[in-house]
CSV table of C-alpha atoms (C1' of nucleotides) in Angstrom, one decimal:
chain,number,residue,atom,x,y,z
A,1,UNK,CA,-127.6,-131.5,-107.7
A,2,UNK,CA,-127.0,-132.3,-111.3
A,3,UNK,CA,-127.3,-136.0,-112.7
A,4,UNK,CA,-123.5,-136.7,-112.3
A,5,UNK,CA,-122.8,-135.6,-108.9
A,6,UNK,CA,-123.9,-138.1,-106.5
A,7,UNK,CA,-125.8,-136.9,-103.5
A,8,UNK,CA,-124.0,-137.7,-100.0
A,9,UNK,CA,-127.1,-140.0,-99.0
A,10,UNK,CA,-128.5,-142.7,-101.4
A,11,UNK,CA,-132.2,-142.4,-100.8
A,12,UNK,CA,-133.2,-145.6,-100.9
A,13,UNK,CA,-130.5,-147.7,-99.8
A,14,UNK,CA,-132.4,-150.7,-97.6
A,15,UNK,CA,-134.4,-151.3,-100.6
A,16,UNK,CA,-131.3,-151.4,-103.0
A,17,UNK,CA,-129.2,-153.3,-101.4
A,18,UNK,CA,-132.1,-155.7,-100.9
A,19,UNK,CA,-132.6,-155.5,-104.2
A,20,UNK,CA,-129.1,-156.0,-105.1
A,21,UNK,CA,-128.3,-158.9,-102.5
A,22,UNK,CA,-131.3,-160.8,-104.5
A,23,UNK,CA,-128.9,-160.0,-108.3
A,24,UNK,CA,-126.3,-161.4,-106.4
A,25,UNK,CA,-127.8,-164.8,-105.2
A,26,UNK,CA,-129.3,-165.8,-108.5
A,27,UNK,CA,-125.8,-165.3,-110.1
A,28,UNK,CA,-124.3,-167.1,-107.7
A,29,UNK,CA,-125.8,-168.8,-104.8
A,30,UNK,CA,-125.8,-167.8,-101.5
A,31,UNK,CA,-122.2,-168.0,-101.6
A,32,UNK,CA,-121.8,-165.2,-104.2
A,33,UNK,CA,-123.6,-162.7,-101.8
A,34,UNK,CA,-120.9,-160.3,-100.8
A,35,UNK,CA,-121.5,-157.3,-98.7
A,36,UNK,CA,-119.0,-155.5,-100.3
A,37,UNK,CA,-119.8,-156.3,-103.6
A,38,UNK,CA,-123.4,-155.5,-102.4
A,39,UNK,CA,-122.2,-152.0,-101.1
A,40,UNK,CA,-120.2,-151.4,-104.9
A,41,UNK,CA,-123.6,-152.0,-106.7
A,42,UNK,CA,-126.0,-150.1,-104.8
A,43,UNK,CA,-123.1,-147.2,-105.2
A,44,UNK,CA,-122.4,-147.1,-101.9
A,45,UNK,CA,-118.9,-147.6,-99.7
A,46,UNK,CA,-118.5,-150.7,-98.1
A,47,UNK,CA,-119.7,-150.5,-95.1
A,48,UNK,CA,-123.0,-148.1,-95.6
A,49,UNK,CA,-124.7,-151.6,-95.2
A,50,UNK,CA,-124.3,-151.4,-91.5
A,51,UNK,CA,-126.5,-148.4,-91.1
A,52,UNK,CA,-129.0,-150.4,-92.4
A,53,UNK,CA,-128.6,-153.9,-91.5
A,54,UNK,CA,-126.7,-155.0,-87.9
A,55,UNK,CA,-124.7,-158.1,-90.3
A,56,UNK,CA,-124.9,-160.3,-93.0
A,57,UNK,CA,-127.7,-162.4,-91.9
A,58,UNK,CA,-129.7,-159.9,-90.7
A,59,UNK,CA,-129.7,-158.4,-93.9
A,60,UNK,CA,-130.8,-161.9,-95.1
A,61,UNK,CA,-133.7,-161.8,-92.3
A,62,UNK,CA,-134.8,-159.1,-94.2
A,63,UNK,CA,-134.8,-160.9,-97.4
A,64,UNK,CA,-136.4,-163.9,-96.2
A,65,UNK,CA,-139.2,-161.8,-94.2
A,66,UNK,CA,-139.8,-160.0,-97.7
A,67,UNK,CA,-140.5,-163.8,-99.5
A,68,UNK,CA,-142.0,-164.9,-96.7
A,69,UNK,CA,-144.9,-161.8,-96.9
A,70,UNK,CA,-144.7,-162.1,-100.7
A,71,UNK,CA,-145.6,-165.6,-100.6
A,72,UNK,CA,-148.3,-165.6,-98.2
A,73,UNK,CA,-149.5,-162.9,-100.4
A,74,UNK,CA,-149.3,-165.6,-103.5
A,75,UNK,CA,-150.8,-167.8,-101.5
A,76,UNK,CA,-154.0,-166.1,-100.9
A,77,UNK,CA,-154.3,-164.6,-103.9
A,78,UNK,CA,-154.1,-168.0,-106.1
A,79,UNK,CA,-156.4,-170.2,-103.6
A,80,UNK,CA,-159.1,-167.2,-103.4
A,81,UNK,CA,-159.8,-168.1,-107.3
A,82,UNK,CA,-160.7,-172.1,-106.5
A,83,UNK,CA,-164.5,-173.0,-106.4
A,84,UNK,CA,-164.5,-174.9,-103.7
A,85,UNK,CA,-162.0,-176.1,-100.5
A,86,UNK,CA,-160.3,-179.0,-102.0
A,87,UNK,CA,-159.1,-176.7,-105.1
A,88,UNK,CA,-158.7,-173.7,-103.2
A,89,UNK,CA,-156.0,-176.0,-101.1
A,90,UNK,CA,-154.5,-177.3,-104.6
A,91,UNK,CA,-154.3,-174.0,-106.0
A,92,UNK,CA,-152.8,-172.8,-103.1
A,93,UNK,CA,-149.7,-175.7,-103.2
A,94,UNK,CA,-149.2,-174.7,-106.8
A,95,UNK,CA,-149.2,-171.1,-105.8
A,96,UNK,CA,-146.3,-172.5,-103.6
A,97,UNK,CA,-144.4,-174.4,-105.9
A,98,UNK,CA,-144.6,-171.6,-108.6
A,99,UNK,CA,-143.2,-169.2,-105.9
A,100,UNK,CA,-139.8,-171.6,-105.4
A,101,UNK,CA,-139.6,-171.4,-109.0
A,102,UNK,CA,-140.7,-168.2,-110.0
A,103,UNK,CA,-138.0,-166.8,-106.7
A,104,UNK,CA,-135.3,-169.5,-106.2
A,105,UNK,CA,-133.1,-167.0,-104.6
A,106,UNK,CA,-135.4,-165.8,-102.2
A,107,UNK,CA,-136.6,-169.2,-101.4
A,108,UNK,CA,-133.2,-170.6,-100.4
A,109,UNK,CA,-133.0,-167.3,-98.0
A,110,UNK,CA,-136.1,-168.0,-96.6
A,111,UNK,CA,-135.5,-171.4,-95.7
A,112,UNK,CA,-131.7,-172.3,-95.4
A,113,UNK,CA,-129.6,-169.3,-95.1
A,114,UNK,CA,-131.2,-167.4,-91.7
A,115,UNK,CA,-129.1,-169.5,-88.8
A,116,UNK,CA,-131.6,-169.1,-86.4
A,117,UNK,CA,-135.5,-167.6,-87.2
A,118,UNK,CA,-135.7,-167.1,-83.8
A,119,UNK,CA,-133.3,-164.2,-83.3
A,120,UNK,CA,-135.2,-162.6,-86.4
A,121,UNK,CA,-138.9,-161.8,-84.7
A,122,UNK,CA,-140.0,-160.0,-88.2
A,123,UNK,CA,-138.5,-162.7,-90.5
A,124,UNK,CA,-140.3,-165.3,-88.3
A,125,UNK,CA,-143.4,-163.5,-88.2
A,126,UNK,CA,-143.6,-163.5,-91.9
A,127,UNK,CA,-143.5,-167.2,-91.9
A,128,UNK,CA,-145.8,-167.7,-89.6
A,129,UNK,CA,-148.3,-165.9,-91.8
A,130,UNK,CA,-148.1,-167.9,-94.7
A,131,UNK,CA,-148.4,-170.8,-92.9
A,132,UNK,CA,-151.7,-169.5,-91.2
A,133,UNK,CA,-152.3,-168.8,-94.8
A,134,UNK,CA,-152.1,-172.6,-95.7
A,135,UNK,CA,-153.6,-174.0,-92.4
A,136,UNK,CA,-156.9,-171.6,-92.7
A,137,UNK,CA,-157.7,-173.7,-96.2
A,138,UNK,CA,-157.0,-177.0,-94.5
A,139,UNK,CA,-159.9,-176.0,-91.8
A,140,UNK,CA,-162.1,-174.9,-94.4
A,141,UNK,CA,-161.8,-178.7,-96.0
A,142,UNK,CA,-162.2,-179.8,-92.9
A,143,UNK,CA,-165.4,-177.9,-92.6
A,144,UNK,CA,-166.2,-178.9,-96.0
A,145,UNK,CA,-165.7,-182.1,-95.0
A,146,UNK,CA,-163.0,-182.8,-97.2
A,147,UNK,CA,-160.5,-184.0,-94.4
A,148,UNK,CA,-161.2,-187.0,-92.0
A,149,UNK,CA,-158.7,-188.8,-89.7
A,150,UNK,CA,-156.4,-185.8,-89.5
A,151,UNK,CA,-156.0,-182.3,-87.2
A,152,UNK,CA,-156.4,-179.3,-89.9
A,153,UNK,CA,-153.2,-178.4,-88.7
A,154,UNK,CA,-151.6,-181.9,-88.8
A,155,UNK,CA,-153.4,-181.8,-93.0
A,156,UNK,CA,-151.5,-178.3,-93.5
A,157,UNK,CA,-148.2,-179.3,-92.0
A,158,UNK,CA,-148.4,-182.3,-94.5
A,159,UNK,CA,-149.6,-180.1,-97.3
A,160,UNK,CA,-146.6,-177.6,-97.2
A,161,UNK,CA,-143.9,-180.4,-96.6
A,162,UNK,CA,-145.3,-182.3,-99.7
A,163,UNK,CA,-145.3,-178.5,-101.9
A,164,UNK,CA,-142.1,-177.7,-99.9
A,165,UNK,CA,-140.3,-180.8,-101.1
A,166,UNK,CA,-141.2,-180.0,-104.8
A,167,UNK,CA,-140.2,-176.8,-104.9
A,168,UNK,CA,-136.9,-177.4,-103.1
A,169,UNK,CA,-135.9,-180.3,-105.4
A,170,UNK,CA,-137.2,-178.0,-108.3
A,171,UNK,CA,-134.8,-175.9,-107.8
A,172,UNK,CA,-131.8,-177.5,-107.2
A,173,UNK,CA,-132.9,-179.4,-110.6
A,174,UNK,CA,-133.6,-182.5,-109.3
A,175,UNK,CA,-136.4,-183.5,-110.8
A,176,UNK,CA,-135.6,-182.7,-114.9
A,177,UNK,CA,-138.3,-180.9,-115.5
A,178,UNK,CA,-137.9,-179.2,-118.9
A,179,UNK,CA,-140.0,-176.1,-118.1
A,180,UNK,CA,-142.5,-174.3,-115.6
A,181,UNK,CA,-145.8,-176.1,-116.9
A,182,UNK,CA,-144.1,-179.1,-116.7
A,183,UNK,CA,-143.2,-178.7,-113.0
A,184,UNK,CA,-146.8,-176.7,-112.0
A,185,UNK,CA,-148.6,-179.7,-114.0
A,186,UNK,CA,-146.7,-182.2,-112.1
A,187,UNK,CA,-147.7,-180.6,-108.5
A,188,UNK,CA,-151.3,-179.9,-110.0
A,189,UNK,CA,-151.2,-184.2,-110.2
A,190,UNK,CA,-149.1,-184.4,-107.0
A,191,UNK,CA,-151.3,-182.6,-104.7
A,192,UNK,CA,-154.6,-184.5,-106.2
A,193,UNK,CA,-153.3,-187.5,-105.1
A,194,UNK,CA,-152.3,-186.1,-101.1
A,195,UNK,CA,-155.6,-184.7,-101.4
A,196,UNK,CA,-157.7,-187.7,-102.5
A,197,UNK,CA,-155.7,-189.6,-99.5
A,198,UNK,CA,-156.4,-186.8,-96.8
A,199,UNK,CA,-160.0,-187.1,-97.6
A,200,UNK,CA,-159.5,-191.1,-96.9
B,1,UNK,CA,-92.2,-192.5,-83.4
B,2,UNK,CA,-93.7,-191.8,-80.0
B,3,UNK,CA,-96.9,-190.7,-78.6
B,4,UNK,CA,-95.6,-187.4,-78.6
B,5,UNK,CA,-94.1,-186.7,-81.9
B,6,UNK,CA,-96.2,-186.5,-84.8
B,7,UNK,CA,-95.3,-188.0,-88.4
B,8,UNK,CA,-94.6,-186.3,-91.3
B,9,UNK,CA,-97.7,-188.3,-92.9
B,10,UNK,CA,-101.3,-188.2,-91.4
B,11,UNK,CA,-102.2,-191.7,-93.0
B,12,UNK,CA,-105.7,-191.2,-92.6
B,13,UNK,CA,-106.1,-187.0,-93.7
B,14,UNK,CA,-108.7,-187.4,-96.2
B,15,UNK,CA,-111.1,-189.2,-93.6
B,16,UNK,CA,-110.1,-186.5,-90.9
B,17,UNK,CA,-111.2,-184.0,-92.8
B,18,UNK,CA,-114.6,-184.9,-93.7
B,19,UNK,CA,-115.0,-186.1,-90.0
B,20,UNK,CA,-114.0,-182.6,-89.2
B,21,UNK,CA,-115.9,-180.8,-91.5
B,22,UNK,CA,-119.2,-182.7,-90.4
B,23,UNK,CA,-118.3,-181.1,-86.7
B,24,UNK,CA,-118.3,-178.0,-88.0
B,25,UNK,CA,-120.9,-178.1,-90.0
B,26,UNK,CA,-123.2,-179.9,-87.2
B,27,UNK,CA,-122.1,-176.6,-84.7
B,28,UNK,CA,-121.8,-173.4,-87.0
B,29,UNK,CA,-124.1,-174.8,-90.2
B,30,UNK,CA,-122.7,-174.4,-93.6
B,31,UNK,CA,-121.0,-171.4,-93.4
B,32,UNK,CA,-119.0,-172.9,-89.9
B,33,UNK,CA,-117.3,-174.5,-92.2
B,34,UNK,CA,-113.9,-173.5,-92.9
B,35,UNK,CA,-110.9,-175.3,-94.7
B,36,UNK,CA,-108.5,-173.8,-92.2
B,37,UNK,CA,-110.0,-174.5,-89.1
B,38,UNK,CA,-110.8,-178.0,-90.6
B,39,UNK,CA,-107.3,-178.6,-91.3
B,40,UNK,CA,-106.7,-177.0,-87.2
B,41,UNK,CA,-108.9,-179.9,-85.9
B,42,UNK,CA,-106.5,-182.8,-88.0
B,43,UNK,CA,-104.1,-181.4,-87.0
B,44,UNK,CA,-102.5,-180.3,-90.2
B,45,UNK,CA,-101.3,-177.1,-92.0
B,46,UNK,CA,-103.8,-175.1,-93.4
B,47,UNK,CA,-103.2,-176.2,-97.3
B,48,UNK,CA,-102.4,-179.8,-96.5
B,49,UNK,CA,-106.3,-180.4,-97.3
B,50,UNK,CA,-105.6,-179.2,-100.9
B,51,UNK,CA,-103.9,-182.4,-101.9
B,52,UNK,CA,-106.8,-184.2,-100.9
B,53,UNK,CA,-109.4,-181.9,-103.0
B,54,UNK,CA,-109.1,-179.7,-105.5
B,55,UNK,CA,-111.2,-176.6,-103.6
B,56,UNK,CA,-113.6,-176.5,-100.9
B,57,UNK,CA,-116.4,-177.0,-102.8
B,58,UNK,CA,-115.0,-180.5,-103.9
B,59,UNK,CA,-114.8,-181.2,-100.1
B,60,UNK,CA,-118.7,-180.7,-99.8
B,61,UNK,CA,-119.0,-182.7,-103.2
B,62,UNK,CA,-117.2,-185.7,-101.1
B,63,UNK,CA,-119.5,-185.3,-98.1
B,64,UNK,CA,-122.4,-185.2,-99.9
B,65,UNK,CA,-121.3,-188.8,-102.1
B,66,UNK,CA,-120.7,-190.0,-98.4
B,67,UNK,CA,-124.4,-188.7,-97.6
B,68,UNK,CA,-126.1,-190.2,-100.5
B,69,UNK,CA,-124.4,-193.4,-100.4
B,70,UNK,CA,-125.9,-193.8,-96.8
B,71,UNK,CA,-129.1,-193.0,-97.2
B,72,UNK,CA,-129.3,-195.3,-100.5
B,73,UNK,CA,-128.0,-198.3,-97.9
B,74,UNK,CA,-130.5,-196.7,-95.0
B,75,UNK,CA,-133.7,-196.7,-97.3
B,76,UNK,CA,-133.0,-200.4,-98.8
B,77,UNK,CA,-132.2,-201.3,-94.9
B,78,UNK,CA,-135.2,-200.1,-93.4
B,79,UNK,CA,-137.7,-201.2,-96.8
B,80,UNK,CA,-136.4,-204.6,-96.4
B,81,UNK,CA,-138.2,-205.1,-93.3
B,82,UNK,CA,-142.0,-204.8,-94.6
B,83,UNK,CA,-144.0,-207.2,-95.8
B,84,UNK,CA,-145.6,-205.9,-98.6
B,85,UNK,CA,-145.2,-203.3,-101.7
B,86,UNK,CA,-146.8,-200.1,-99.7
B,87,UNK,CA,-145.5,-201.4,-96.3
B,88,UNK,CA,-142.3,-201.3,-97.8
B,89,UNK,CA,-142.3,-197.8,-99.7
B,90,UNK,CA,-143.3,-196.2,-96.5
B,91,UNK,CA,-140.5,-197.7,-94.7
B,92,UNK,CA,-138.0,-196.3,-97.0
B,93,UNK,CA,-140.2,-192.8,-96.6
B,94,UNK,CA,-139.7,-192.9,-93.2
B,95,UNK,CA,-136.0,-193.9,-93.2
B,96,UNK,CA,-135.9,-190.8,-95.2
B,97,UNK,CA,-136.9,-188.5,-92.9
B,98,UNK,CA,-135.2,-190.0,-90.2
B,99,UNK,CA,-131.9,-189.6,-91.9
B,100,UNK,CA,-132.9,-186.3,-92.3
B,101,UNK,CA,-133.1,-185.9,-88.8
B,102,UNK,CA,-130.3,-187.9,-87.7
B,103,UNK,CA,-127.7,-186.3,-90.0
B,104,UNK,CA,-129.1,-182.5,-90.6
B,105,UNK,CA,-125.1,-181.8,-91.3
B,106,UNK,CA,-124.8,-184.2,-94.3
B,107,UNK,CA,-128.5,-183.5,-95.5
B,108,UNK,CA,-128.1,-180.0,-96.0
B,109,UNK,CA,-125.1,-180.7,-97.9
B,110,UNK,CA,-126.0,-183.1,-99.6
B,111,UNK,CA,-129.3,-181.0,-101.4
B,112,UNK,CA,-128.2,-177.0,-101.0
B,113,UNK,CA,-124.2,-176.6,-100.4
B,114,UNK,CA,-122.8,-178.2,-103.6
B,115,UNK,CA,-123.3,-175.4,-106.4
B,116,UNK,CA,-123.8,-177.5,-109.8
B,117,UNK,CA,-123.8,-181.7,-109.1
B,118,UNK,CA,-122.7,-182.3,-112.7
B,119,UNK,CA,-119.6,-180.9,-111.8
B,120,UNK,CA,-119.1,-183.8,-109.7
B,121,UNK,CA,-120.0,-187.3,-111.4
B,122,UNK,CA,-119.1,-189.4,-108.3
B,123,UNK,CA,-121.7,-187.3,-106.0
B,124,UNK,CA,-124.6,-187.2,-108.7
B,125,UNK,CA,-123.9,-191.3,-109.0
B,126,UNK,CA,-124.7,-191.6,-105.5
B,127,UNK,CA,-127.4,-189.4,-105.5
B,128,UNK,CA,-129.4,-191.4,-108.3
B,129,UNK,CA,-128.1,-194.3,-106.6
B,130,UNK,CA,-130.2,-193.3,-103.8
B,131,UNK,CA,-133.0,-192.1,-106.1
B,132,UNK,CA,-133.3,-195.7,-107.8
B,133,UNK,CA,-133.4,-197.1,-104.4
B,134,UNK,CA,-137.1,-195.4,-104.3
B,135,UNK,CA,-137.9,-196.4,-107.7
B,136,UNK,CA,-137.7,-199.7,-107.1
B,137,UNK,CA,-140.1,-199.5,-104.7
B,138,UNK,CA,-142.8,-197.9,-106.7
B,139,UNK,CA,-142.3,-200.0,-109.6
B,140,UNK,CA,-142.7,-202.7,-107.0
B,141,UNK,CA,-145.9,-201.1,-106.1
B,142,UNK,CA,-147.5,-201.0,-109.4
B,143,UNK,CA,-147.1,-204.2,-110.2
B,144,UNK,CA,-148.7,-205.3,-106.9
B,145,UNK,CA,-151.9,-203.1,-107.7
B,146,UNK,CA,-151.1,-200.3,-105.1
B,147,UNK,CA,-150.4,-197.5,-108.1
B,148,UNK,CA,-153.0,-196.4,-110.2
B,149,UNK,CA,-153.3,-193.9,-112.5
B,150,UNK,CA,-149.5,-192.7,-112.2
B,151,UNK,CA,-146.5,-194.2,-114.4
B,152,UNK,CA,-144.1,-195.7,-111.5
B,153,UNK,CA,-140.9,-192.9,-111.8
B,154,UNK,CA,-143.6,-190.4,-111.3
B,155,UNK,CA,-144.7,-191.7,-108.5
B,156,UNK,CA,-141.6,-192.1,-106.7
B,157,UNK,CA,-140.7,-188.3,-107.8
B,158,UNK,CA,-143.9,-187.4,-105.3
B,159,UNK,CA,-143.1,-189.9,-103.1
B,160,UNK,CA,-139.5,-188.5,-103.0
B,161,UNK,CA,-140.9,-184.4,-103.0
B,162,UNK,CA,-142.8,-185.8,-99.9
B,163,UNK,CA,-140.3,-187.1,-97.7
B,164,UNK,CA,-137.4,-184.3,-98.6
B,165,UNK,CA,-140.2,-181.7,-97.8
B,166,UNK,CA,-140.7,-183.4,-94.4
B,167,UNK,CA,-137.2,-183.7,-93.8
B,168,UNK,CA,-135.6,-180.1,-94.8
B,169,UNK,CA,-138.9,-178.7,-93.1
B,170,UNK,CA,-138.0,-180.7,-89.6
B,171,UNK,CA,-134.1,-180.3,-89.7
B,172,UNK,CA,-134.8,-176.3,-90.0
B,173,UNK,CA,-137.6,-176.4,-87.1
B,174,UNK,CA,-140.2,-175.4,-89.1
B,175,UNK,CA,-142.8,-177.9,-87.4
B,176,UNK,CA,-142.3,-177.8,-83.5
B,177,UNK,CA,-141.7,-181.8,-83.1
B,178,UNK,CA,-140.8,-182.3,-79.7
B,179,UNK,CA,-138.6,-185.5,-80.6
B,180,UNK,CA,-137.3,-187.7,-83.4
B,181,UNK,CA,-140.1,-190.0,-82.7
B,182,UNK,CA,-143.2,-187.4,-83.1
B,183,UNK,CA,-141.8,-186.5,-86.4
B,184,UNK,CA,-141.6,-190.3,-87.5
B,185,UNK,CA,-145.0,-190.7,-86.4
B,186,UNK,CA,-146.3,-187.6,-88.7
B,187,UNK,CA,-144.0,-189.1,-91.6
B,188,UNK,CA,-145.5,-192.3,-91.2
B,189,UNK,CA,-149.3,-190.7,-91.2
B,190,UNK,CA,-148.4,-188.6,-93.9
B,191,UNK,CA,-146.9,-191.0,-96.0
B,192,UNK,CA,-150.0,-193.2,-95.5
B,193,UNK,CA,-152.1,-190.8,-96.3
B,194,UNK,CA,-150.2,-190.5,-100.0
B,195,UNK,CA,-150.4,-193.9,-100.5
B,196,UNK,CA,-154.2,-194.1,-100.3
B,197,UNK,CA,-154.1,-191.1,-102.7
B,198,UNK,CA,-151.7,-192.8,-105.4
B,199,UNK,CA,-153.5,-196.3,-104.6
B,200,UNK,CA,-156.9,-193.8,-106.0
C,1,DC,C1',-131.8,-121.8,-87.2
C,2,DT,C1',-129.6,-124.9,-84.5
C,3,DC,C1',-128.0,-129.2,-83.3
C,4,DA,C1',-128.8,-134.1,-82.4
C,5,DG,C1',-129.5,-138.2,-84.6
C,6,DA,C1',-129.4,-140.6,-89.0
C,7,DT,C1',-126.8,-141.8,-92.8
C,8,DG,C1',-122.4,-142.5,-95.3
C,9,DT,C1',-117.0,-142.8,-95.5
C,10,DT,C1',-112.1,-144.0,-94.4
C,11,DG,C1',-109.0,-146.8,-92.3
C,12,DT,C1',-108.0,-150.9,-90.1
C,13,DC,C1',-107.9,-155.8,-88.3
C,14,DA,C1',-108.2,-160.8,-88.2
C,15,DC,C1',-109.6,-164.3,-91.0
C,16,DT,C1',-110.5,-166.8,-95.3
C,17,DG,C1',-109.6,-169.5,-100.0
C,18,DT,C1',-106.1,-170.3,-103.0
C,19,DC,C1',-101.6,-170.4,-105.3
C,20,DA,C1',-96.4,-171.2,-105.8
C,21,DA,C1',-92.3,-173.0,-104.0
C,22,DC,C1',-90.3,-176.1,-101.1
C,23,DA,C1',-89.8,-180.3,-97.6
C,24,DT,C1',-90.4,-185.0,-96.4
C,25,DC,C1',-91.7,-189.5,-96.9
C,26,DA,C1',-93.1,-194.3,-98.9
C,27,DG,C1',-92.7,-197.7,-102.0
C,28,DT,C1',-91.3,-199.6,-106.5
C,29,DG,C1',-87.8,-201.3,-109.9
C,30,DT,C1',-83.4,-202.7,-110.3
D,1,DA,C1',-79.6,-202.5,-100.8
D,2,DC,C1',-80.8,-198.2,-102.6
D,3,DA,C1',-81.9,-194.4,-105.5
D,4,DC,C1',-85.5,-191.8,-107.2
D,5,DT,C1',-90.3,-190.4,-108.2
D,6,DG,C1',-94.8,-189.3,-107.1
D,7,DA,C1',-97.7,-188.6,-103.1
D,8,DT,C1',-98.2,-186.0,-99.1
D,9,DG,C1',-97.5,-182.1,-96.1
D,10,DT,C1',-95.5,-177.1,-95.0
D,11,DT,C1',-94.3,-172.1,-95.4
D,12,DG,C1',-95.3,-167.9,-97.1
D,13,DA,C1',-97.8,-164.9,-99.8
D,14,DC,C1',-101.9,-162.3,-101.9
D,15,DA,C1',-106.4,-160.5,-102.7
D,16,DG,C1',-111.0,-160.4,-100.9
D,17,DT,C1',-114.2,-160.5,-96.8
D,18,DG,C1',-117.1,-159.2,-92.4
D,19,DA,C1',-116.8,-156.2,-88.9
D,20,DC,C1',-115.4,-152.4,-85.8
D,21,DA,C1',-113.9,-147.5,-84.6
D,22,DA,C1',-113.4,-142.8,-85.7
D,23,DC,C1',-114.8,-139.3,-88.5
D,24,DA,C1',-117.8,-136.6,-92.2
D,25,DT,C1',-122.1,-135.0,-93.9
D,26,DC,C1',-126.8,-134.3,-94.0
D,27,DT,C1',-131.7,-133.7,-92.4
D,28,DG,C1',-135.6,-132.4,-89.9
D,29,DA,C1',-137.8,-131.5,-85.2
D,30,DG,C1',-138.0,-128.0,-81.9
DNA sequence: CTCAGATGTTGTCACTGTCAACATCAGTGT
DNA sequence: ACACTGATGTTGACAGTGACAACATCTGAG
C-alpha cells in the first residue's frame, strides 16, 4: 500500500484508541470521552471500538488497569532509591502524589469512572498490585521497627488514603498549589508528619 | 384542584429535582444521572428543569453547594462536642469521613462531577465555607500547643488531604470495611496517629 | 491454498442535552 | 376588580451518542 491509501485494518487499534481516549479526557474530563469521537481519531469508523472493547467502561477498565500497573511500577521504582524504610515509604507516597499529577486523566479513570472493579478482574488486579506495592514498605518499617501500635496493613491503608487525598484534591485544584515542587514539597512535609506519628 | 389532577405549577420543582437527581445518582452513579428521567421522577416535561438551571452541569453545581453547606454544618456539629483543640479536630476528621460515607451521591459530586468550580461562585463559597470550618480548628490547635513546626492553614490542608483520601477511598470500596463503624474506627486511629505526627 | 475467525464498516434505533416557540399561571400596580 | 408581565411549564425539533445487527475484508493456521 502506498502512504495515502489506508489499509482495511489499523494495526494497532487497542493501543490507539487507548491512547486517544486518554487526549480526550485531559481536554475535557471524563465527560468529553466520546467513543465516536474516539473512533474518528484513531481513523477508524465508529463502531471498530467494539472489536476491541465490549463498551465504554470496559474500555475505561483498560485504562485504569494500564495506570494502575504504571503506578505500581512508579511506585517501586521511586521507593527502591530510599536508604532506609521510613524514606523508602515517603518516597513511595510522593511517587504517588507525583503520579495524580504527572496523569490526572488516568487517575480519575482509575479511581472514579470504572462503576464496578469487580466486573473488571484485570483492572482490579492491577490495583491490587500497587497496593501490595505500598503495604510491602509498611512491613519492612515494621520490621525496621519503624511502626508500633498499628497492623502493616492497617499503616498502608492509612498511608495511601493520606497520599490519595493529596493527589485527588491536587487535581481538582483544591489546594492552590502554584506548581509541581510546590505540591511534591508539601507531601514530602505531609507524609513526615503521618510517619513521625505511625512510629508513635 | 383534586388529588387527581395535577397543576399547571409544581411549586416546589427546583427541590424535586435535586431530590431526584441524588436518586439517581445514589443507584446508577454519575453518569445515572439524566435531566430527562429527572424531570420523569417530578413529574414534569423533560425541559421544565431548564428554567430552574441553566444546563446540567449547573444542576450538579447546585448539588454540590447543597453538599458542602452540609458538611460545613456536620464538621462544626460534631467538633463541638470535644473537649479540647485535638479532641476537637479529630471529630470534625471523622465527621468527614462519615459524611463521606453517608452521602457517597453528594460527595462524588461535590469533588469530581462539577467541571471548573469558578464557574460557579455560590458552590466554591460553600466549599471554602466548609474548608474554613477545618481551619479554625487548627488554628485552634496551634495556639493550644498541639501544632508544631507547621503554619496552621498547612496543617489543616493535610489534615483535610487525610480525611478526603479516607473518604473517596471508602465510598469506592477500596478498603473492605465491613460497616460504617469499622471505617470510623480506622479514621479515628488514623487521624490520631497524624496528630501525634503534627504535634512532633 | 482455503476458509474460519478476527477485524472493520454501514445502517439503524432509542435516548440524551439543548434550543426555539408557545401555553399557563400568579401576583403586583392601579 | 382586573389587566398584564414575568415566572414557570410544554411541545417539537435537532444533532450527537452508545449499542446492536448484518455485512465486508483480511489474515494466518492447517
Amino acid at each position: 500500500m502506498d502512504a495515502e491509501s489506508k489499509p482495511y485494518h489499523h494495526g494497532n487499534l487497542r493501543t490507539a484508541l487507548i491512547t486517544a481516549s486518554l487526549e480526550l479526557i485531559r481536554a475535557g474530563g471524563p465527560a468529553g470521552l466520546t467513543l465516536r469521537e474516539v473512533a474518528r481519531r484513531a481513523g477508524v469508523s465508529h463502531t471498530a471500538p467494539y472489536r476491541h472493547f465490549r463498551d465504554k467502561d470496559d474500555l475505561l477498565a483498560a485504562i485504569a488497569e494500564d495506570g494502575f500497573l504504571r503506578l505500581a511500577a512508579e511506585i517501586r521504582r521511586a521507593s527502591a532509591l530510599g536508604e532506609d524504610p521510613p524514606m523508602r515509604l515517603r518516597l513511595a507516597g510522593i511517587a504517588y502524589v507525583a503520579f495524580g499529577f504527572d496523569h490526572p486523566a488516568e487517575f480519575d479513570v482509575m479511581f472514579s469512572v470504572v462503576p464496578d472493579r469487580a466486573l473488571y478482574p484485570a483492572a482490579k488486579a492491577a490495583a491490587d498490585e500497587a497496593f501490595r506495592s505500598l503495604l510491602a514498605l509498611t512491613e519492612e518499617l515494621k520490621r525496621g521497627g519503624g511502626l508500633t501500635g498499628h497492623a502493616p496493613d492497617v499503616a498502608a491503608r492509612i498511608a495511601w488514603a493520606h497520599v490519595h487525598g493529596l493527589a485527588v484534591l491536587a487535581i481538582h485544584r483544591q489546594l492552590a498549589f502554584q506548581n509541581r515542587q510546590d505540591l511534591l514539597d508539601f507531601a514530602g512535609q505531609s507524609t513526615l508528619a503521618l510517619l513521625a506519628g505511625l512510629a508513635k
